[in-house]
Coordinates of C-alpha atoms in Angstrom, one line a residue:
M1366 CA 0.0 0.0 0.0
V1367 CA 2.8 2.4 0.8
K1368 CA 4.5 1.7 -2.6
F1369 CA 1.1 2.2 -4.3
L1370 CA 0.7 5.6 -2.6
M1371 CA 4.3 6.6 -3.4
E1372 CA 3.7 5.7 -7.0
M1373 CA 0.6 7.9 -7.0
L1374 CA 2.3 10.9 -5.5
S1375 CA 5.8 10.7 -7.1
N1376 CA 7.1 12.0 -10.5
R1377 CA 3.9 13.8 -11.4
S1378 CA 4.0 16.5 -14.2
F1379 CA 1.6 18.7 -16.1
I1380 CA 1.2 20.7 -19.3
L1381 CA -0.9 23.9 -19.5
R1382 CA -3.0 24.2 -22.6
T1383 CA -4.7 27.5 -23.5
S1384 CA -8.0 27.9 -25.5
D1385 CA -6.1 29.1 -28.6
G1386 CA -4.0 25.9 -28.7
Q1387 CA -0.8 27.1 -27.1
R1388 CA 1.1 24.7 -24.7
S1389 CA 3.6 25.2 -22.0
R1390 CA 6.6 23.0 -21.5
L1391 CA 6.4 20.0 -19.2
R1392 CA 6.5 21.0 -15.6
R1393 CA 7.0 18.8 -12.5
L1394 CA 4.8 18.9 -9.5
R1395 CA 6.8 18.9 -6.3
N1396 CA 4.0 18.8 -3.7
G1397 CA 0.2 18.4 -3.4
V1398 CA -2.1 15.5 -4.1
P1399 CA -3.8 14.7 -7.5
Q1400 CA -7.0 16.8 -7.9
G1401 CA -10.1 14.7 -8.5
S1402 CA -8.7 11.5 -6.8
V1403 CA -10.9 9.9 -4.2
L1404 CA -7.8 9.4 -2.1
S1405 CA -6.7 13.0 -2.1
P1406 CA -8.9 14.2 0.8
L1407 CA -7.9 11.2 2.9
L1408 CA -4.2 11.8 2.2
F1409 CA -4.6 15.5 3.0
N1410 CA -6.3 14.7 6.3
I1411 CA -3.6 12.3 7.2
Y1412 CA -0.9 14.9 6.4
I1413 CA -2.5 17.7 8.6
H1414 CA -3.5 15.3 11.4
D1415 CA -0.9 16.8 13.7
L1416 CA -2.1 20.4 13.4
P1417 CA -0.8 22.1 16.6
E1418 CA -3.1 22.8 19.5
I1419 CA -4.3 26.3 19.6
T1420 CA -6.7 28.3 21.8
S1421 CA -9.4 28.5 19.1
S1422 CA -11.6 25.7 18.0
K1423 CA -10.6 24.2 14.6
Y1424 CA -13.0 23.1 11.9
G1425 CA -12.2 21.7 8.5
Y1426 CA -13.7 20.0 5.5
A1427 CA -11.0 18.8 3.0
D1428 CA -8.8 21.8 2.6
D1429 CA -11.3 24.4 3.9
L1430 CA -10.1 25.2 7.4
A1431 CA -11.6 27.6 9.9
I1432 CA -10.8 28.6 13.5
M1433 CA -13.3 30.1 15.9
L1434 CA -12.7 31.9 19.2
R1435 CA -15.3 33.3 21.6
Q1436 CA -14.2 36.0 24.0
P1437 CA -16.0 38.8 25.9
T1438 CA -14.0 41.7 24.3
W1439 CA -12.7 42.6 20.9
S1440 CA -9.1 42.9 22.1
A1441 CA -9.2 39.4 23.5
V1442 CA -10.6 38.0 20.3
E1443 CA -8.0 39.8 18.2
Q1444 CA -5.1 38.8 20.5
G1445 CA -6.2 35.2 20.6
L1446 CA -6.7 34.9 16.8
N1447 CA -3.4 36.5 16.0
Q1448 CA -1.5 34.2 18.3
D1449 CA -3.2 31.1 16.8
M1450 CA -2.7 32.2 13.3
G1451 CA 1.0 32.7 14.1
I1452 CA 1.2 29.1 15.3
L1453 CA -0.6 27.7 12.3
A1454 CA 1.6 29.8 9.9
A1455 CA 4.8 28.3 11.4
Y1456 CA 3.3 24.8 11.1
M1457 CA 2.5 25.4 7.4
R1458 CA 6.0 26.8 6.7
M1459 CA 7.5 23.7 8.3
W1460 CA 5.5 21.3 6.2
R1461 CA 5.5 23.3 3.0
L1462 CA 1.8 24.1 3.0
Q1463 CA 0.9 27.3 1.3
L1464 CA -1.9 29.3 2.9
S1465 CA -4.1 31.2 0.3
T1466 CA -4.1 34.6 2.0
G1467 CA -6.4 36.0 -0.7
K1468 CA -9.1 33.6 0.3
T1469 CA -8.5 33.8 4.0
V1470 CA -10.8 36.3 5.8
S1471 CA -11.9 37.3 9.3
A1472 CA -15.4 37.8 10.5
A1473 CA -17.2 38.6 13.7
Y1474 CA -20.6 37.2 14.9
H1475 CA -22.5 39.1 17.6
L1476 CA -25.8 40.9 18.4
C1477 CA -24.4 44.3 19.3
N1478 CA -25.8 46.6 16.6
R1479 CA -23.6 49.5 17.7
E1480 CA -20.6 47.5 16.6
A1481 CA -22.2 46.2 13.4
K1482 CA -19.4 47.6 11.2
R1483 CA -16.5 46.9 13.6
E1484 CA -13.7 45.0 11.8
L1485 CA -11.3 42.5 13.3
S1486 CA -7.6 43.2 13.0
V1487 CA -6.1 39.8 12.4
S1488 CA -2.8 39.3 10.6
I1489 CA -0.6 36.5 9.3
D1490 CA 3.0 37.0 8.4
N1491 CA 2.5 40.8 8.9
K1492 CA -0.3 40.9 6.4
R1493 CA -3.7 41.9 7.6
L1494 CA -6.5 39.6 6.6
E1495 CA -9.5 41.0 4.8
H1496 CA -12.6 41.4 7.1
Q1497 CA -15.9 40.4 5.6
L1498 CA -19.3 41.1 7.2
A1499 CA -20.9 38.0 5.7
P1500 CA -18.3 35.5 4.4
K1501 CA -19.3 32.3 2.6
Y1502 CA -18.0 29.0 4.1
L1503 CA -18.7 25.7 2.4
G1504 CA -21.4 27.3 0.3
V1505 CA -23.3 29.0 3.2
R1506 CA -23.3 32.8 3.7
L1507 CA -22.8 33.6 7.4
D1508 CA -24.1 37.0 8.3
R1509 CA -23.2 38.8 11.5
T1510 CA -26.3 37.8 13.5
L1511 CA -26.6 34.3 11.8
S1512 CA -30.1 35.1 10.6
Y1513 CA -29.1 33.7 7.1
K1514 CA -31.0 36.4 5.3
Q1515 CA -28.3 37.0 2.7
H1516 CA -27.8 33.3 2.2
L1517 CA -31.4 32.7 1.6
E1518 CA -31.7 35.6 -0.8
E1519 CA -28.8 34.1 -2.8
V1520 CA -30.4 30.6 -2.7
R1521 CA -33.7 32.2 -4.0
A1522 CA -31.9 33.7 -6.9
K1523 CA -30.1 30.4 -7.8
V1524 CA -33.3 28.4 -7.4
T1525 CA -35.3 30.9 -9.5
A1526 CA -32.8 30.5 -12.4
R1527 CA -33.1 26.7 -12.2
V1528 CA -36.9 26.9 -12.2
S1529 CA -36.7 28.8 -15.4
L1530 CA -34.8 25.9 -16.9
I1531 CA -37.5 23.5 -15.8
R1532 CA -40.1 25.8 -17.3
R1533 CA -38.5 25.4 -20.7
L1534 CA -39.2 21.7 -20.6
A1535 CA -43.0 22.0 -20.6
G1536 CA -46.0 24.2 -21.4
T1537 CA -49.7 23.8 -20.8
T1538 CA -50.3 21.4 -23.7
W1539 CA -46.8 20.2 -24.6
G1540 CA -43.6 19.1 -23.0
A1541 CA -42.0 16.3 -20.9
S1542 CA -44.0 13.9 -18.8
A1543 CA -44.8 14.7 -15.1
R1544 CA -42.3 12.0 -14.0
T1545 CA -39.5 13.5 -16.0
L1546 CA -40.3 17.0 -14.7
R1547 CA -40.4 15.7 -11.2
I1548 CA -37.0 14.0 -11.4
S1549 CA -35.5 17.1 -13.1
T1550 CA -36.9 19.4 -10.5
Q1551 CA -35.6 17.2 -7.6
A1552 CA -32.1 17.1 -9.2
L1553 CA -31.9 20.8 -10.2
V1554 CA -34.2 22.8 -7.9
F1555 CA -34.4 20.9 -4.6
S1556 CA -30.7 20.0 -4.5
A1557 CA -29.9 23.8 -4.5
A1558 CA -32.9 24.8 -2.3
E1559 CA -32.1 22.3 0.4
Y1560 CA -28.3 22.4 0.6
C1561 CA -27.4 22.6 4.3
A1562 CA -31.0 23.0 5.2
P1563 CA -30.6 21.9 8.9
V1564 CA -28.4 25.0 9.4
W1565 CA -30.9 27.6 8.2
C1566 CA -34.3 26.0 7.9
R1567 CA -35.5 27.6 11.2
S1568 CA -34.6 31.1 10.0
P1569 CA -37.5 33.6 9.8
H1570 CA -36.3 34.3 6.2
V1571 CA -36.8 30.8 4.9
K1572 CA -40.2 31.9 3.5
K1573 CA -38.2 33.6 0.7
I1574 CA -37.6 30.2 -0.9
D1575 CA -41.0 28.5 -0.7
P1576 CA -42.8 30.6 -3.4
V1577 CA -40.1 29.7 -5.9
I1578 CA -40.4 26.0 -5.0
N1579 CA -44.2 26.3 -5.4
N1580 CA -43.6 27.7 -8.9
A1581 CA -41.6 24.5 -9.7
L1582 CA -44.5 22.4 -8.4
R1583 CA -46.9 24.3 -10.6
I1584 CA -44.8 23.5 -13.6
I1585 CA -44.8 19.8 -12.8
T1586 CA -48.6 19.6 -12.2
G1587 CA -49.7 22.1 -14.8
C1588 CA -51.7 23.9 -12.1
L1589 CA -52.5 27.6 -12.2
K1590 CA -51.4 30.2 -9.6
P1591 CA -54.8 30.4 -7.8
T1592 CA -54.5 26.6 -7.0
P1593 CA -54.2 26.1 -3.2
V1594 CA -50.6 25.6 -2.3
S1595 CA -51.4 22.5 -0.2
Y1596 CA -52.5 20.7 -3.3
L1597 CA -49.2 21.1 -5.2
P1598 CA -47.0 18.7 -3.3
V1599 CA -49.7 16.0 -3.5
L1600 CA -50.2 16.2 -7.2
A1601 CA -46.5 16.6 -7.9
G1602 CA -45.5 13.6 -5.7
I1603 CA -43.0 15.6 -3.6
A1604 CA -43.4 16.1 0.1
P1605 CA -43.8 19.8 1.3
A1606 CA -40.6 21.7 1.5
G1607 CA -40.9 22.5 5.2
L1608 CA -41.3 18.8 6.1
R1609 CA -38.4 17.8 3.8
R1610 CA -36.2 20.3 5.7
E1611 CA -37.3 18.9 9.0
A1612 CA -36.5 15.4 7.8
A1613 CA -33.0 16.6 6.9
T1614 CA -32.6 17.9 10.4
L1615 CA -33.8 14.6 11.9
A1616 CA -31.4 12.6 9.8
L1617 CA -28.5 14.8 10.8
A1618 CA -29.4 14.7 14.5
R1619 CA -29.6 10.9 14.5
K1620 CA -26.3 10.6 12.8
A1621 CA -24.6 13.0 15.2
Q1622 CA -26.2 11.3 18.2
E1623 CA -25.1 7.9 17.1
H1624 CA -21.4 8.6 16.4
D1625 CA -19.3 10.2 19.1
W1626 CA -16.7 11.2 16.4
H1627 CA -19.3 13.4 14.7
I1628 CA -18.5 17.1 14.8
L1629 CA -22.0 17.8 16.0
H1630 CA -22.2 15.0 18.6
E1631 CA -21.7 17.2 21.6
T1632 CA -23.9 20.0 20.2
T1633 CA -26.7 17.5 19.6
T1634 CA -26.5 15.7 22.9
K1635 CA -25.8 18.4 25.5
A1636 CA -28.4 20.7 26.9
A1637 CA -29.3 23.7 24.7
T1638 CA -28.3 27.1 26.0
P1639 CA -31.0 29.8 26.3
S1640 CA -31.5 31.9 23.2
R1641 CA -31.1 35.6 23.4
L1642 CA -33.6 36.3 20.6
K1643 CA -37.0 34.8 20.2
S1644 CA -36.5 34.7 16.5
R1645 CA -33.6 32.3 16.8
H1646 CA -34.3 28.6 16.8
P1647 CA -30.9 26.9 17.0
Y1648 CA -30.2 23.5 15.5
N1649 CA -29.4 21.7 18.8
R1650 CA -32.7 22.7 20.5
R1651 CA -34.8 21.5 17.6
A1652 CA -32.6 18.3 17.2
Q1653 CA -33.1 17.4 20.9
E1654 CA -36.9 18.0 20.6
M1655 CA -37.1 15.7 17.6
L1656 CA -34.9 13.0 19.1
G1657 CA -36.9 13.0 22.3
S1658 CA -40.4 12.9 20.6
I1659 CA -39.8 10.6 17.6
P1660 CA -39.4 6.9 18.2
E1661 CA -36.0 5.5 17.4
D1662 CA -37.5 2.6 15.4
L1663 CA -39.3 5.0 13.1
S1664 CA -37.0 5.8 10.1
T1665 CA -36.6 9.3 8.8
R1666 CA -38.4 8.4 5.6
A1667 CA -41.3 6.8 7.5
W1668 CA -41.5 9.9 9.8
L1669 CA -41.7 12.2 6.7
A1670 CA -44.5 10.1 5.2
T1671 CA -46.4 10.0 8.5
S1672 CA -46.0 13.7 9.2
W1673 CA -47.2 14.5 5.6
K1674 CA -50.3 12.4 6.1
Q1675 CA -51.1 14.0 9.4
E1676 CA -50.6 17.4 7.9
W1677 CA -52.9 16.5 5.0
E1678 CA -55.6 15.0 7.3
S1679 CA -55.6 18.1 9.6
A1680 CA -56.1 20.5 6.8
E1681 CA -59.6 21.8 5.8
L1682 CA -61.5 19.0 4.0
T1683 CA -62.0 19.4 0.3
R1684 CA -63.1 17.2 -2.6
L1685 CA -59.4 16.4 -3.1
H1686 CA -59.3 14.9 0.4
H1687 CA -62.2 12.6 -0.5
H1688 CA -60.3 11.0 -3.3
I1689 CA -56.8 11.1 -1.8
Q1690 CA -56.4 9.8 1.7
D1691 CA -52.6 9.4 1.7
P1692 CA -50.7 12.2 -0.1
G1693 CA -47.6 10.1 -0.3
D1694 CA -49.3 7.6 -2.6
G1695 CA -49.4 10.1 -5.4
V1696 CA -52.0 10.4 -8.1
E1697 CA -52.5 8.5 -11.3
G1698 CA -51.8 9.9 -14.8
E1699 CA -48.2 11.1 -14.6
H1700 CA -47.3 9.1 -17.7
L1701 CA -50.0 10.7 -19.7
P1702 CA -49.3 13.3 -22.4
R1703 CA -48.8 16.8 -21.0
R1704 CA -52.2 18.1 -22.2
H1705 CA -54.1 15.2 -20.6
W1706 CA -52.1 15.5 -17.3
T1707 CA -52.7 19.3 -17.1
L1708 CA -56.4 18.8 -17.9
L1709 CA -56.8 16.2 -15.1
N1710 CA -55.1 18.3 -12.5
R1711 CA -57.2 21.4 -13.2
L1712 CA -60.4 19.4 -13.0
R1713 CA -59.1 17.7 -9.8
T1714 CA -58.3 21.0 -8.1
R1715 CA -61.3 22.8 -9.7
V1716 CA -59.0 25.7 -10.6
G1717 CA -58.6 26.2 -14.4
R1718 CA -59.4 28.5 -17.2
F1719 CA -63.2 27.9 -16.9
K1720 CA -65.4 30.5 -18.4
S1721 CA -66.6 31.7 -15.0
S1722 CA -63.1 32.0 -13.8
M1723 CA -61.9 33.9 -16.9
K1724 CA -64.8 36.4 -16.5
E1725 CA -63.9 36.8 -12.8
W1726 CA -60.3 37.5 -13.7
G1727 CA -61.3 40.0 -16.3
L1728 CA -60.0 37.9 -19.2
A1729 CA -63.4 37.1 -20.8
D1730 CA -66.7 38.9 -21.4
S1731 CA -69.0 36.0 -20.8
A1732 CA -69.2 33.0 -18.5
V1733 CA -71.6 31.0 -20.6
C1734 CA -70.7 27.4 -21.4
E1735 CA -70.8 26.1 -25.0
C1736 CA -73.7 23.9 -23.9
G1737 CA -75.8 26.9 -23.0
E1738 CA -75.3 26.8 -19.2
P1739 CA -75.0 30.4 -17.8
E1740 CA -72.0 29.6 -15.7
Q1741 CA -69.2 27.3 -16.9
T1742 CA -67.7 26.1 -13.6
A1743 CA -65.7 23.0 -12.7
D1744 CA -68.8 21.5 -11.0
H1745 CA -70.9 22.0 -14.1
I1746 CA -68.3 20.3 -16.4
I1747 CA -67.7 17.4 -14.1
T1748 CA -71.4 16.7 -13.2
T1749 CA -73.9 18.0 -15.8
C1750 CA -72.2 19.4 -19.0
P1751 CA -73.4 17.3 -22.0
L1752 CA -70.4 18.4 -24.1
Y1753 CA -67.4 18.0 -21.8
R1754 CA -68.5 15.9 -18.9
P1755 CA -66.0 13.1 -18.0
P1756 CA -67.2 9.5 -17.4
S1757 CA -67.1 10.1 -13.6
E1758 CA -65.5 12.3 -10.9
A1759 CA -63.7 9.2 -9.5
G1760 CA -62.3 8.5 -12.9
L1761 CA -60.3 11.7 -12.7
F1762 CA -58.2 10.1 -9.9
Q1763 CA -58.4 6.4 -10.9
V1764 CA -57.6 6.8 -14.6
G1765 CA -59.1 3.9 -16.4
P1766 CA -59.7 3.1 -20.1
E1767 CA -62.9 5.3 -20.2
T1768 CA -61.1 8.3 -18.8
R1769 CA -58.2 7.8 -21.2
A1770 CA -60.6 7.7 -24.1
W1771 CA -62.4 10.8 -22.9
L1772 CA -59.1 12.6 -22.6
C1773 CA -58.2 11.8 -26.2
D1774 CA -61.7 12.8 -27.6
T1775 CA -62.6 15.8 -25.5
E1776 CA -62.2 19.3 -26.9
L1777 CA -62.3 20.9 -23.4
D1778 CA -59.6 23.6 -23.0
I1779 CA -59.3 24.9 -19.5

């Protein structure tokens, strides 16, 4: 194994190629680990395993290292950080590790608004580090009061751009199937919207993301904006965003509780300290509440399904509740053509471009149905309309041959 590792790390070289075809001469790499190798993070962790003891707490992920010091005064913080940075700088020089001073910054986290713009004076090798009010660490923007407002605004912008990509895959009557749209949305939208969710999901600013997620669910289902928000996850086959974030917190809390080597083990298991602000709901307090109230033999996925069902049953009863008892079971028809899937969902929710709705929205002059009924509503179409009536209301949810034939033959456009 040692010979294998030496072969991997020795006699490595590279050539730089530019976009216009120019090439540099062959250069030899004298240090570092191969980028992209699965062994590289492990070898790096082994190499820096003997980082010297310092006053500050050390945190690291691969080669992203951070130190944190809590003191009652600014001078004590600056003195402690400068001393620790000096120790780390000497260690790096000894073992030929190069600190990226351009990417190394200092930041302060506190609730004293009078000192909101106060900058830390921290230096390394006589070079003062840049102070940032809200630096980004491992993809999360950490503002001074840890309200995560800036981070969630950036997430909203990123998710909005990805929802625009999903929107290009489907219209009202054309596009990919619901299953394809759901998988694409989970891969592109939810992956970005839920990154590090256990950290910020209890922030009061989390509501900035939910409207964008609802737009993605409307694309999957073909529903209109007036459709009740609680219907969208059921028809899309994706659990509500809030419950998904809670499930992520539960999964993290269980992992941290189970393994004493986990970085959050002590934070998760020890008693939570009182919060200075009512708007703050720290991770450890919520984690301990969930660990104490949720049975250990109930898996995180089962808890999510159970919680979703309880939330669905506790909501105000509608016709949709009559046909869907368990929201996690989904609804039929996701493999149908886009036009048929959209038509089904608008009849299921009773929110569509019906003549009565169009007149109410100021988009039509008359609410009269083509059959002569003064008001073309969802109930009229489903129960009495001689031109557009489906085989049965239940057939809208249990899509059989009769409903499929009706979908192919009907000229209803809502």
